[in-house]
CSV table of C-alpha atoms in Angstrom, one decimal:
chain,number,residue,atom,x,y,z
A,1,MET,CA,76.8,54.8,115.8
A,2,VAL,CA,78.2,51.9,113.9
A,3,SER,CA,75.7,52.4,111.2
A,4,SER,CA,76.6,56.0,110.8
A,5,LEU,CA,80.0,55.0,109.9
A,6,LEU,CA,79.5,52.6,107.3
A,7,ASP,CA,80.2,53.9,104.0
A,8,SER,CA,77.5,56.2,102.2
A,9,LYS,CA,76.7,53.7,99.2
A,10,LYS,CA,72.7,52.8,98.5
A,11,ARG,CA,71.7,49.9,100.2
A,12,LYS,CA,68.9,47.5,99.9
A,13,HIS,CA,66.1,46.7,102.5
A,14,ALA,CA,64.9,43.2,102.8
A,15,HIS,CA,62.1,44.1,100.7
A,16,GLY,CA,64.4,45.2,98.0
A,17,LYS,CA,63.7,48.9,98.2
A,18,LYS,CA,66.9,51.3,98.1
A,19,TYR,CA,67.8,52.8,101.7
A,20,LYS,CA,68.1,56.6,101.6
A,21,GLU,CA,70.5,57.7,104.2
A,22,SER,CA,68.6,60.2,106.4
A,23,ARG,CA,70.0,63.9,107.1
A,24,THR,CA,70.7,63.0,110.8
A,25,ASN,CA,73.0,59.8,110.2
A,26,ARG,CA,74.9,61.9,107.1
A,27,TYR,CA,75.8,64.6,109.6
A,28,GLU,CA,76.9,62.5,112.2
A,29,ARG,CA,78.9,60.1,109.8
A,30,LYS,CA,80.6,63.0,108.4
A,31,ILE,CA,81.3,64.6,111.6
A,32,ASN,CA,82.7,61.4,113.4
A,33,ARG,CA,84.8,60.7,110.2
A,34,ALA,CA,86.4,64.1,110.6
A,35,LYS,CA,86.8,63.8,114.6
A,36,SER,CA,88.5,60.4,113.9
A,37,ARG,CA,90.9,61.5,111.1
A,38,VAL,CA,91.7,64.6,113.7
A,39,ARG,CA,92.6,62.8,116.5
A,40,GLU,CA,93.2,59.6,115.7
A,41,GLU,CA,94.9,58.4,118.9
A,42,LEU,CA,91.2,59.2,120.2
A,43,ASP,CA,88.1,56.8,120.4
A,44,LEU,CA,85.0,58.7,119.6
A,45,PHE,CA,83.6,58.4,123.1
A,46,ALA,CA,86.7,59.7,124.6
A,47,TRP,CA,86.5,63.0,123.3
A,48,ASN,CA,84.8,63.9,126.4
A,49,LYS,CA,86.7,61.4,128.9
A,50,TRP,CA,88.1,64.6,131.3
A,51,LYS,CA,84.7,66.2,131.7
A,52,TYR,CA,85.8,69.6,130.7
A,53,ALA,CA,82.4,70.5,129.5
A,54,GLU,CA,81.3,70.4,133.6
A,55,GLN,CA,84.0,73.2,134.4
A,56,ASP,CA,83.5,76.7,134.4
A,57,PHE,CA,86.3,78.5,132.6
A,58,TRP,CA,85.2,81.9,132.7
A,59,ILE,CA,87.3,84.6,134.7
A,60,ASP,CA,86.4,87.7,136.4
A,61,PRO,CA,86.7,91.0,134.3
A,62,TYR,CA,88.5,92.4,137.2
A,63,VAL,CA,91.6,89.7,136.4
A,64,ASP,CA,91.6,91.9,133.2
A,65,THR,CA,94.4,94.5,133.6
A,66,VAL,CA,95.6,94.9,130.0
A,67,HIS,CA,95.2,98.5,128.5
A,68,ARG,CA,92.7,99.4,126.4
A,69,ILE,CA,92.9,102.1,123.7
A,70,ASP,CA,90.3,103.7,121.5
A,71,TYR,CA,91.3,102.8,117.9
A,72,ARG,CA,89.3,106.2,116.6
A,73,LYS,CA,91.4,108.5,119.1
A,74,VAL,CA,95.0,106.8,119.4
A,75,SER,CA,97.1,107.7,116.4
A,76,LYS,CA,99.5,104.8,114.6
A,77,GLN,CA,102.5,106.7,115.9
A,78,GLU,CA,101.1,106.6,119.4
A,79,PHE,CA,100.5,103.0,119.1
A,80,ILE,CA,104.0,102.4,117.8
A,81,ASP,CA,105.3,104.4,120.7
A,82,GLN,CA,103.5,103.3,123.5
A,83,TYR,CA,103.1,99.6,122.6
A,84,GLU,CA,104.6,98.2,119.5
A,85,ALA,CA,108.0,99.2,120.3
A,86,PRO,CA,108.2,98.4,124.0
A,87,ASN,CA,106.8,95.3,122.9
A,88,VAL,CA,103.6,95.4,125.2
A,89,PRO,CA,100.4,93.8,124.7
A,90,VAL,CA,97.4,96.1,124.4
A,91,VAL,CA,93.6,95.9,123.7
A,92,ILE,CA,92.0,97.9,120.9
A,93,THR,CA,88.5,98.7,120.9
A,94,HIS,CA,86.7,99.9,117.8
A,95,CYS,CA,88.7,98.7,115.1
A,96,THR,CA,85.7,96.3,113.8
A,97,ASP,CA,83.0,99.3,113.7
A,98,GLU,CA,83.1,99.3,109.9
A,99,TRP,CA,83.9,95.8,109.1
A,100,PRO,CA,81.1,94.2,107.2
A,101,ALA,CA,82.3,91.3,109.4
A,102,ALA,CA,80.8,92.9,112.1
A,103,LYS,CA,77.2,92.3,110.9
A,104,CYS,CA,77.4,89.0,108.8
A,105,TRP,CA,80.3,86.9,110.4
A,106,ASN,CA,77.6,84.7,112.3
A,107,GLU,CA,76.3,81.2,112.3
A,108,GLN,CA,73.5,81.9,110.3
A,109,ALA,CA,75.1,84.2,107.8
A,110,PHE,CA,77.9,81.4,107.3
A,111,LEU,CA,75.4,78.9,106.7
A,112,GLU,CA,73.8,80.4,104.3
A,113,ARG,CA,76.3,81.7,102.3
A,114,TYR,CA,79.2,79.3,102.9
A,115,SER,CA,77.1,75.9,103.6
A,116,LYS,CA,78.8,73.9,101.1
A,117,ASP,CA,82.6,75.3,101.3
A,118,MET,CA,85.3,73.2,102.7
A,119,PHE,CA,87.4,74.7,105.9
A,120,LYS,CA,90.4,73.3,107.7
A,121,VAL,CA,89.6,71.9,111.3
A,122,GLY,CA,92.9,70.3,111.8
A,123,GLU,CA,95.3,67.6,110.3
A,124,ASP,CA,95.6,63.9,110.6
A,125,ASP,CA,98.4,61.9,111.9
A,126,ASP,CA,100.1,62.0,108.3
A,127,GLY,CA,100.1,65.7,108.2
A,128,ASN,CA,97.3,66.1,105.8
A,129,ASN,CA,94.8,68.6,106.3
A,130,VAL,CA,91.1,67.6,107.6
A,131,TYR,CA,88.2,69.6,105.9
A,132,MET,CA,84.6,70.0,106.9
A,133,LYS,CA,81.7,71.4,105.2
A,134,MET,CA,80.4,74.5,107.1
A,135,LYS,CA,77.2,72.9,107.4
A,136,TYR,CA,78.4,69.8,109.0
A,137,PHE,CA,80.8,71.9,111.3
A,138,LEU,CA,78.2,74.4,112.5
A,139,ASP,CA,75.9,71.4,113.4
A,140,TYR,CA,78.7,69.7,115.5
A,141,CYS,CA,78.9,73.3,117.1
A,142,GLN,CA,75.3,73.2,118.0
A,143,HIS,CA,75.4,69.4,119.3
A,144,GLY,CA,78.6,67.4,119.7
A,145,ALA,CA,81.2,70.3,120.5
A,146,LYS,CA,78.8,71.3,123.8
A,147,LYS,CA,80.0,67.8,125.3
A,148,ASP,CA,83.8,67.4,123.9
A,149,ASP,CA,86.7,68.5,126.0
A,150,SER,CA,88.6,70.5,123.3
A,151,PRO,CA,86.4,70.6,120.4
A,152,MET,CA,87.3,70.7,116.9
A,153,TYR,CA,87.8,74.2,115.3
A,154,ILE,CA,88.3,76.2,112.3
A,155,PHE,CA,91.6,77.8,112.1
A,156,ASP,CA,92.1,77.9,108.1
A,157,SER,CA,94.9,80.2,106.4
A,158,GLY,CA,93.3,79.4,103.0
A,159,PHE,CA,89.7,80.1,103.8
A,160,TYR,CA,89.4,82.7,100.8
A,161,ARG,CA,90.1,79.6,98.4
A,162,ASP,CA,87.5,77.7,96.6
A,163,ARG,CA,88.2,73.9,97.0
A,164,LYS,CA,85.5,72.9,95.8
A,165,LYS,CA,87.0,72.7,92.5
A,166,ASN,CA,89.8,70.3,94.1
A,167,ARG,CA,86.9,68.1,95.6
A,168,ALA,CA,87.3,65.1,93.6
A,169,SER,CA,91.2,64.8,93.5
A,170,SER,CA,91.6,65.6,97.4
A,171,LYS,CA,88.8,62.7,97.9
A,172,LYS,CA,91.2,60.2,95.6
A,173,ARG,CA,94.0,61.0,98.0
A,174,ASN,CA,92.2,60.4,101.0
A,175,ASP,CA,91.4,57.3,99.6
A,176,THR,CA,87.5,58.1,99.9
A,177,ALA,CA,84.7,56.4,98.3
A,178,SER,CA,83.2,57.7,95.1
A,179,THR,CA,80.5,60.6,95.3
A,180,SER,CA,77.5,58.7,97.7
A,181,ALA,CA,74.0,58.9,96.9
A,182,SER,CA,73.6,61.3,99.7
A,183,GLU,CA,76.1,63.7,98.0
A,184,GLN,CA,74.2,63.6,94.7
A,185,ASP,CA,71.1,64.5,96.6
A,186,ASP,CA,73.2,67.2,98.3
A,187,HIS,CA,74.0,68.7,94.6
A,188,VAL,CA,70.4,68.3,93.7
A,189,ASP,CA,69.4,70.5,97.1
A,190,ARG,CA,72.1,72.9,96.2
A,191,SER,CA,70.8,73.7,92.6
A,192,LYS,CA,67.3,74.2,93.9
A,193,ARG,CA,68.3,76.2,96.4
A,194,SER,CA,70.6,78.4,94.3
A,195,LYS,CA,67.4,79.8,92.5
A,196,LYS,CA,65.6,80.9,95.2
A,197,GLN,CA,68.6,82.3,97.7
A,198,PRO,CA,70.7,85.0,96.9
A,199,CYS,CA,73.3,84.0,99.2
A,200,SER,CA,74.3,81.3,96.6
A,201,SER,CA,76.2,84.1,94.9
A,202,TYR,CA,78.7,84.5,97.9
A,203,THR,CA,82.0,82.8,97.6
A,204,THR,CA,84.9,82.4,100.1
A,205,LEU,CA,86.7,85.2,98.4
A,206,SER,CA,84.1,87.4,99.7
A,207,LEU,CA,85.6,86.9,103.2
A,208,LEU,CA,88.5,88.8,102.4
A,209,LYS,CA,86.0,92.1,101.3
A,210,ASP,CA,84.4,91.7,105.1
A,211,TYR,CA,87.4,93.0,107.1
A,212,GLN,CA,90.0,95.2,106.3
A,213,VAL,CA,93.5,95.4,108.2
A,214,PRO,CA,93.7,98.0,110.5
A,215,ASP,CA,96.1,101.2,110.2
A,216,TYR,CA,98.3,100.3,113.0
A,217,PHE,CA,99.2,96.8,111.1
A,218,THR,CA,99.3,97.9,107.7
A,219,ASP,CA,103.4,97.6,107.5
A,220,ASP,CA,103.5,94.1,106.4
A,221,LEU,CA,107.1,93.8,105.2
A,222,PHE,CA,106.7,90.1,104.4
A,223,ARG,CA,104.4,90.7,101.4
A,224,TRP,CA,107.7,91.7,99.5
A,225,THR,CA,109.1,88.2,99.5
A,226,GLY,CA,106.1,86.8,97.4
A,227,GLU,CA,103.0,84.6,98.5
A,228,GLN,CA,104.6,82.0,97.3
A,229,ARG,CA,107.8,82.3,99.6
A,230,ARG,CA,106.2,83.9,102.7
A,231,PRO,CA,104.3,81.8,105.7
A,232,PRO,CA,100.9,81.5,106.1
A,233,TYR,CA,99.9,84.9,107.8
A,234,ARG,CA,96.2,85.0,108.0
A,235,TRP,CA,93.5,82.7,109.7
A,236,LEU,CA,89.9,82.6,110.1
A,237,VAL,CA,89.1,81.4,113.6
A,238,CYS,CA,85.7,79.7,114.5
A,239,GLY,CA,84.9,77.3,117.3
A,240,GLU,CA,82.9,76.5,120.1
A,241,GLU,CA,83.4,77.1,123.9
A,242,ARG,CA,86.6,75.0,125.2
A,243,SER,CA,88.4,75.2,121.7
A,244,GLY,CA,91.8,77.2,121.0
A,245,THR,CA,95.2,76.9,121.1
A,246,GLY,CA,97.9,75.3,123.4
A,247,ILE,CA,100.8,77.4,124.8
A,248,HIS,CA,103.2,78.6,121.6
A,249,THR,CA,105.0,81.5,120.4
A,250,ASP,CA,104.2,83.1,117.3
A,251,PRO,CA,106.7,82.1,114.2
A,252,LEU,CA,109.9,83.8,113.1
A,253,GLY,CA,109.3,86.5,115.8
A,254,THR,CA,106.2,87.8,114.0
A,255,SER,CA,103.6,90.1,116.2
A,256,ALA,CA,100.2,89.4,115.5
A,257,TRP,CA,96.7,90.7,115.9
A,258,ASN,CA,93.5,88.9,116.6
A,259,ALA,CA,90.2,90.7,115.8
A,260,LEU,CA,87.1,89.1,117.3
A,261,VAL,CA,84.0,89.7,115.6
A,262,LYS,CA,81.6,87.3,118.0
A,263,GLY,CA,81.8,85.8,121.1
A,264,HIS,CA,84.9,85.8,123.9
A,265,LYS,CA,88.2,84.7,124.2
A,266,ARG,CA,90.2,84.1,127.5
A,267,TRP,CA,93.8,84.6,126.8
A,268,ALA,CA,97.1,83.9,128.9
A,269,LEU,CA,100.3,85.8,128.0
A,270,PHE,CA,104.0,85.6,129.3
A,271,PRO,CA,107.1,88.0,128.4
A,272,PRO,CA,109.9,86.9,126.5
A,273,GLY,CA,112.7,85.0,128.6
A,274,THR,CA,109.8,83.2,130.6
A,275,PRO,CA,111.0,79.9,131.7
A,276,ASN,CA,109.4,77.3,129.3
A,277,ASP,CA,109.4,74.5,131.6
A,278,ILE,CA,107.1,76.2,134.1
A,279,ILE,CA,104.9,77.4,131.5
A,280,ASP,CA,104.9,74.9,129.1
A,281,PRO,CA,105.5,71.3,131.0
A,282,PRO,CA,104.8,68.2,129.9
A,283,MET,CA,101.2,67.2,130.4
A,284,LYS,CA,100.8,63.5,129.7
A,285,PRO,CA,98.0,62.0,129.7
A,286,HIS,CA,96.6,65.2,129.1
A,287,ASP,CA,96.7,66.9,125.5
A,288,HIS,CA,98.4,70.0,124.5
A,289,GLU,CA,94.9,72.0,124.1
A,290,GLY,CA,94.2,75.3,125.4
A,291,VAL,CA,91.6,73.9,127.8
A,292,SER,CA,94.1,71.2,129.1
A,293,TRP,CA,96.6,73.9,129.7
A,294,PHE,CA,94.0,75.9,131.6
A,295,ALA,CA,92.8,73.2,133.4
A,296,GLU,CA,95.9,71.7,134.7
A,297,VAL,CA,98.8,74.3,134.3
A,298,PHE,CA,96.9,77.4,135.2
A,299,PRO,CA,95.9,76.7,138.6
A,300,LYS,CA,99.5,76.0,139.5
A,301,LEU,CA,100.5,79.4,138.5
A,302,GLN,CA,98.1,80.7,140.7
A,303,ALA,CA,99.7,79.1,144.1
A,304,ARG,CA,101.3,81.7,146.3
A,305,THR,CA,104.5,79.6,147.7
A,306,ASP,CA,106.4,82.8,149.2
A,307,PRO,CA,104.8,83.7,152.6
A,308,SER,CA,106.5,87.1,152.1
A,309,ASP,CA,105.3,87.8,148.7
A,310,PRO,CA,101.9,88.0,148.2
A,311,ARG,CA,102.2,87.2,144.7
A,312,THR,CA,101.3,84.3,142.7
A,313,LEU,CA,103.6,82.3,140.8
A,314,GLY,CA,102.2,83.5,137.6
A,315,GLU,CA,102.4,87.4,138.5
A,316,LYS,CA,105.7,86.7,139.3
A,317,LEU,CA,106.3,85.8,135.9
A,318,GLY,CA,104.7,88.8,134.6
A,319,MET,CA,101.4,86.6,133.3
A,320,VAL,CA,99.0,88.8,131.5
A,321,GLN,CA,95.4,88.0,131.4
A,322,VAL,CA,93.1,88.8,129.0
A,323,LEU,CA,89.0,88.5,128.4
A,324,GLN,CA,88.6,89.5,125.0
A,325,ARG,CA,85.2,90.9,124.1
A,326,PRO,CA,83.4,91.0,120.7
A,327,GLY,CA,84.6,93.7,118.5
A,328,GLU,CA,87.8,94.1,120.3
A,329,THR,CA,91.4,93.6,118.9
A,330,ILE,CA,94.0,92.2,120.6
A,331,PHE,CA,97.8,93.4,120.1
A,332,VAL,CA,100.2,90.1,120.6
A,333,PRO,CA,104.2,91.4,120.6
A,334,GLY,CA,106.5,89.2,119.1
A,335,GLY,CA,108.2,86.9,121.7
A,336,TRP,CA,105.3,86.4,124.1
A,337,ALA,CA,104.0,83.1,124.8
A,338,HIS,CA,100.4,82.9,125.0
A,339,VAL,CA,97.4,80.4,125.1
A,340,VAL,CA,94.0,81.2,123.9
A,341,MET,CA,90.4,79.3,124.8
A,342,ASN,CA,87.1,80.2,123.3
A,343,LEU,CA,84.7,80.6,126.1
A,344,ASP,CA,81.6,80.4,123.8
A,345,MET,CA,81.1,80.3,120.2
A,346,THR,CA,83.6,82.6,118.3
A,347,ILE,CA,84.5,83.8,115.4
A,348,ALA,CA,87.8,85.9,114.8
A,349,ILE,CA,90.2,86.8,112.1
A,350,THR,CA,94.0,87.1,113.0
A,351,GLN,CA,97.0,87.7,111.5
A,352,ASN,CA,100.9,87.6,111.9
A,353,PHE,CA,103.1,90.6,110.6
A,354,CYS,CA,106.5,92.3,110.0
A,355,SER,CA,107.0,95.8,110.4
A,356,PRO,CA,109.5,98.4,110.3
A,357,THR,CA,109.6,98.5,114.4
A,358,ASN,CA,110.2,94.5,114.8
A,359,VAL,CA,112.2,94.1,111.7
A,360,GLU,CA,115.3,93.3,113.7
A,361,TYR,CA,114.1,90.7,115.7
A,362,VAL,CA,111.9,89.2,112.9
A,363,TYR,CA,115.0,89.1,110.7
A,364,LEU,CA,117.2,87.4,113.1
A,365,ASN,CA,114.7,84.7,113.9
A,366,THR,CA,114.0,84.4,110.1
A,367,ARG,CA,117.8,84.1,109.4
A,368,HIS,CA,118.1,81.6,111.9
A,369,SER,CA,114.9,79.3,111.4
A,370,ARG,CA,114.1,79.5,107.2
A,371,PRO,CA,117.8,81.0,106.0
A,372,LYS,CA,116.4,81.3,102.4
A,373,LEU,CA,113.4,83.1,103.3
A,374,GLY,CA,116.0,85.5,105.4
A,375,ALA,CA,118.3,86.0,102.6
A,376,LYS,CA,115.4,86.7,100.3
A,377,PHE,CA,114.0,89.1,102.7
A,378,TYR,CA,117.1,91.0,103.0
A,379,ARG,CA,117.7,91.1,99.0
A,380,GLN,CA,114.5,92.7,98.7
A,381,MET,CA,114.6,95.3,101.4
A,382,LYS,CA,117.9,96.5,99.9
A,383,LYS,CA,116.2,96.6,96.2
A,384,LEU,CA,113.6,98.8,97.3
A,385,ALA,CA,116.1,100.9,99.6
A,386,SER,CA,118.3,101.4,96.3
A,387,LYS,CA,115.2,102.3,94.0
A,388,TYR,CA,113.8,104.6,96.9
A,389,PRO,CA,116.6,106.1,99.1
A,390,ALA,CA,114.2,108.8,100.9
A,391,SER,CA,111.8,105.9,101.9
A,392,ASP,CA,111.5,103.8,105.1
A,393,PHE,CA,113.2,100.7,103.1
A,394,ALA,CA,116.4,102.6,103.0
A,395,LYS,CA,116.1,102.6,107.1
A,396,ILE,CA,115.1,99.2,107.3
A,397,ALA,CA,118.1,98.1,105.1
A,398,THR,CA,120.2,100.1,107.2
A,399,LYS,CA,119.0,98.2,110.3
A,400,LEU,CA,119.7,94.9,108.6
A,401,ASP,CA,123.3,95.9,107.4
A,402,THR,CA,124.0,96.2,111.2
A,403,LEU,CA,122.7,92.8,111.8
A,404,HIS,CA,125.1,91.3,109.4
A,405,PHE,CA,127.7,90.5,112.2
A,406,VAL,CA,125.4,89.2,114.6
A,407,PRO,CA,125.7,85.5,115.6
A,408,GLN,CA,122.5,83.6,114.6
A,409,ILE,CA,120.2,83.6,117.7
A,410,PRO,CA,117.5,80.4,118.5
A,411,PRO,CA,114.1,81.1,117.3
A,412,SER,CA,111.7,82.1,120.1
A,413,SER,CA,109.7,79.2,119.7
A,414,SER,CA,110.2,75.9,117.4
A,415,SER,CA,106.5,75.5,116.8
A,416,SER,CA,103.7,78.0,115.7
A,417,SER,CA,100.2,78.2,116.9
A,418,SER,CA,98.3,74.9,116.7
A,419,SER,CA,94.8,74.1,116.7
A,420,SER,CA,92.5,72.4,119.3
A,421,SER,CA,92.2,69.6,117.0
A,422,THR,CA,96.3,69.1,117.0
A,423,SER,CA,98.4,68.0,119.6
A,424,SER,CA,101.8,69.6,119.6
A,425,SER,CA,104.6,70.9,122.0
A,426,SER,CA,106.0,74.3,121.2
A,427,SER,CA,109.2,73.0,123.1
A,428,SER,CA,110.0,70.2,121.0
A,429,SER,CA,112.6,70.3,118.4
A,430,THR,CA,111.8,68.7,114.9
A,431,SER,CA,114.2,67.1,112.4
A,432,LEU,CA,114.0,66.6,108.8
A,433,SER,CA,112.8,62.8,109.0
A,434,ASP,CA,110.3,64.2,111.9
A,435,LEU,CA,108.8,66.9,109.5
A,436,GLU,CA,108.8,64.8,106.4
A,437,ALA,CA,107.2,61.7,108.0
A,438,LEU,CA,104.3,63.9,108.3
A,439,GLY,CA,103.6,63.8,104.6
A,440,PRO,CA,103.7,65.9,101.4
A,441,ASN,CA,101.3,68.3,103.2
A,442,ALA,CA,102.9,69.0,106.5
A,443,VAL,CA,104.4,72.1,107.7
A,444,SER,CA,103.3,72.8,111.2
A,445,SER,CA,100.3,72.8,112.8
A,446,THR,CA,99.4,76.5,111.1
A,447,GLY,CA,101.1,75.7,107.6
A,448,SER,CA,104.0,77.7,109.1
A,449,GLU,CA,107.8,76.6,107.5
A,450,THR,CA,111.1,76.1,108.9
A,451,ASP,CA,114.5,75.5,106.8
A,452,LEU,CA,116.7,72.9,108.7
A,453,SER,CA,120.1,73.7,109.8
A,454,ASP,CA,121.8,72.0,106.7
A,455,GLY,CA,119.7,74.4,104.4
A,456,THR,CA,117.0,71.9,103.9
A,457,CYS,CA,114.0,73.7,102.7
A,458,MET,CA,110.9,73.2,104.5
A,459,CYS,CA,108.4,74.6,102.5
A,460,LYS,CA,105.5,73.1,100.7
A,461,LYS,CA,106.9,73.0,97.2
A,462,CYS,CA,110.6,71.5,98.5
A,463,LYS,CA,108.7,68.7,100.4
A,464,ARG,CA,106.6,67.7,97.8
A,465,LYS,CA,109.4,67.2,95.2
A,466,ARG,CA,111.2,65.2,97.8
A,467,LYS,CA,108.0,63.2,98.7
A,468,LYS,CA,107.7,62.6,94.8
A,469,LEU,CA,110.9,61.3,94.5
A,470,GLU,CA,110.8,59.0,97.7
A,471,ARG,CA,107.4,57.2,96.1
A,472,GLN,CA,109.5,56.8,92.9
A,473,LYS,CA,112.0,55.1,94.2
A,474,LEU,CA,109.8,52.9,96.1
A,475,GLU,CA,107.7,52.2,92.9
A,476,HIS,CA,110.6,51.6,90.8
A,477,PRO,CA,113.7,50.8,93.2
A,478,SER,CA,117.1,50.7,91.3
A,479,PRO,CA,118.5,46.9,90.7
A,480,SER,CA,120.8,45.8,93.7
A,481,LYS,CA,124.2,45.1,92.9
A,482,SER,CA,125.8,41.9,93.5
């Protein structure tokens, strides 16, 4: 174990021969380095201290009572009238039938196509993203993740970006060593394999071509604010059993859809207004992870405390359980708190959205949490309404005008989705010092942003500027006045 964590520089044997690191040691070292950064509070031997791998978290199908509709038979307007407008969760079947992802999103294809590409598996204590090559991550899923309580998993909003170009600069920022002998060997092996394998022509950008946004969710109004300003909204999700997200509500009041291509997911959802102290209580010494929630909090919701009422506490609260199967897409309405755990190796794509149906709720939350984004969104809707007076934009602008004198409402949650490798609480409030202490790349566990009550912008660009100014002040302090 100790040798696997040593620097990968060439070492000499007693006979003077150069030592070449074995593949097994290199993979173990890369994986352990990522685990140490993602969960700095945990010793490498403490990742399985709760022995969750010995528990069975599968649920019986009869517990899942959520309605299921056939994408091929239910029109968009029917979906809006029956589920989106009433704010009711639903599982949609046959959404992914024609997707290329339905055939090529699996471990073997990912290893062949994206072996050397970097994907986000969490954040360190300074808020810097932690990345792993796909080949290391898949090796971890096949071995170490089988024992870990809450394994690392890919939860990446920039999955389509080519991070190879910035690899050298990111290594420098993270205080890592220069290119090792083993990485040079990797480069040589890659050049050899690229001539043999047609899969080498794939780039991460092709992942965007492997799926299509279902027609129910194509009205993405936030896109009119620009890609630079809008919060992250789509994520590639990939991980082994017991990985997942802790209890949370999606940011800015947005709704979401999650299409599962491979594997099974377990969901528990709670309607808006559910007491947060019941569904999201302090969990120390346990982590704020999906598996911890199902192991420690969920059993309490199964209790029946009233002899005159046969319902469990969860049933009284309106808890909805879902066993999501391959090829199914779940619709999560805005304001619904939910917790998700993977039951086996899963691969999914998920997106948050603002539509004409939920625009009022999203706008009120956005105006409170991100005033600048809310103001820009309002201006864009008014501009589009004047340009296309007979379109839906005119109706949307009218809705927003009616909210002009509505008092600000608190956001439905103070934090957004969090990956299993990041411990956070959706009920905690965050100050400027708390957020900026996370570092220049820190936003939230999923990259969403929030403007503070004093109007301080918390987008990545503004935070980097403030961090740069702080570093300049430290490097060149102004002379003290005598």
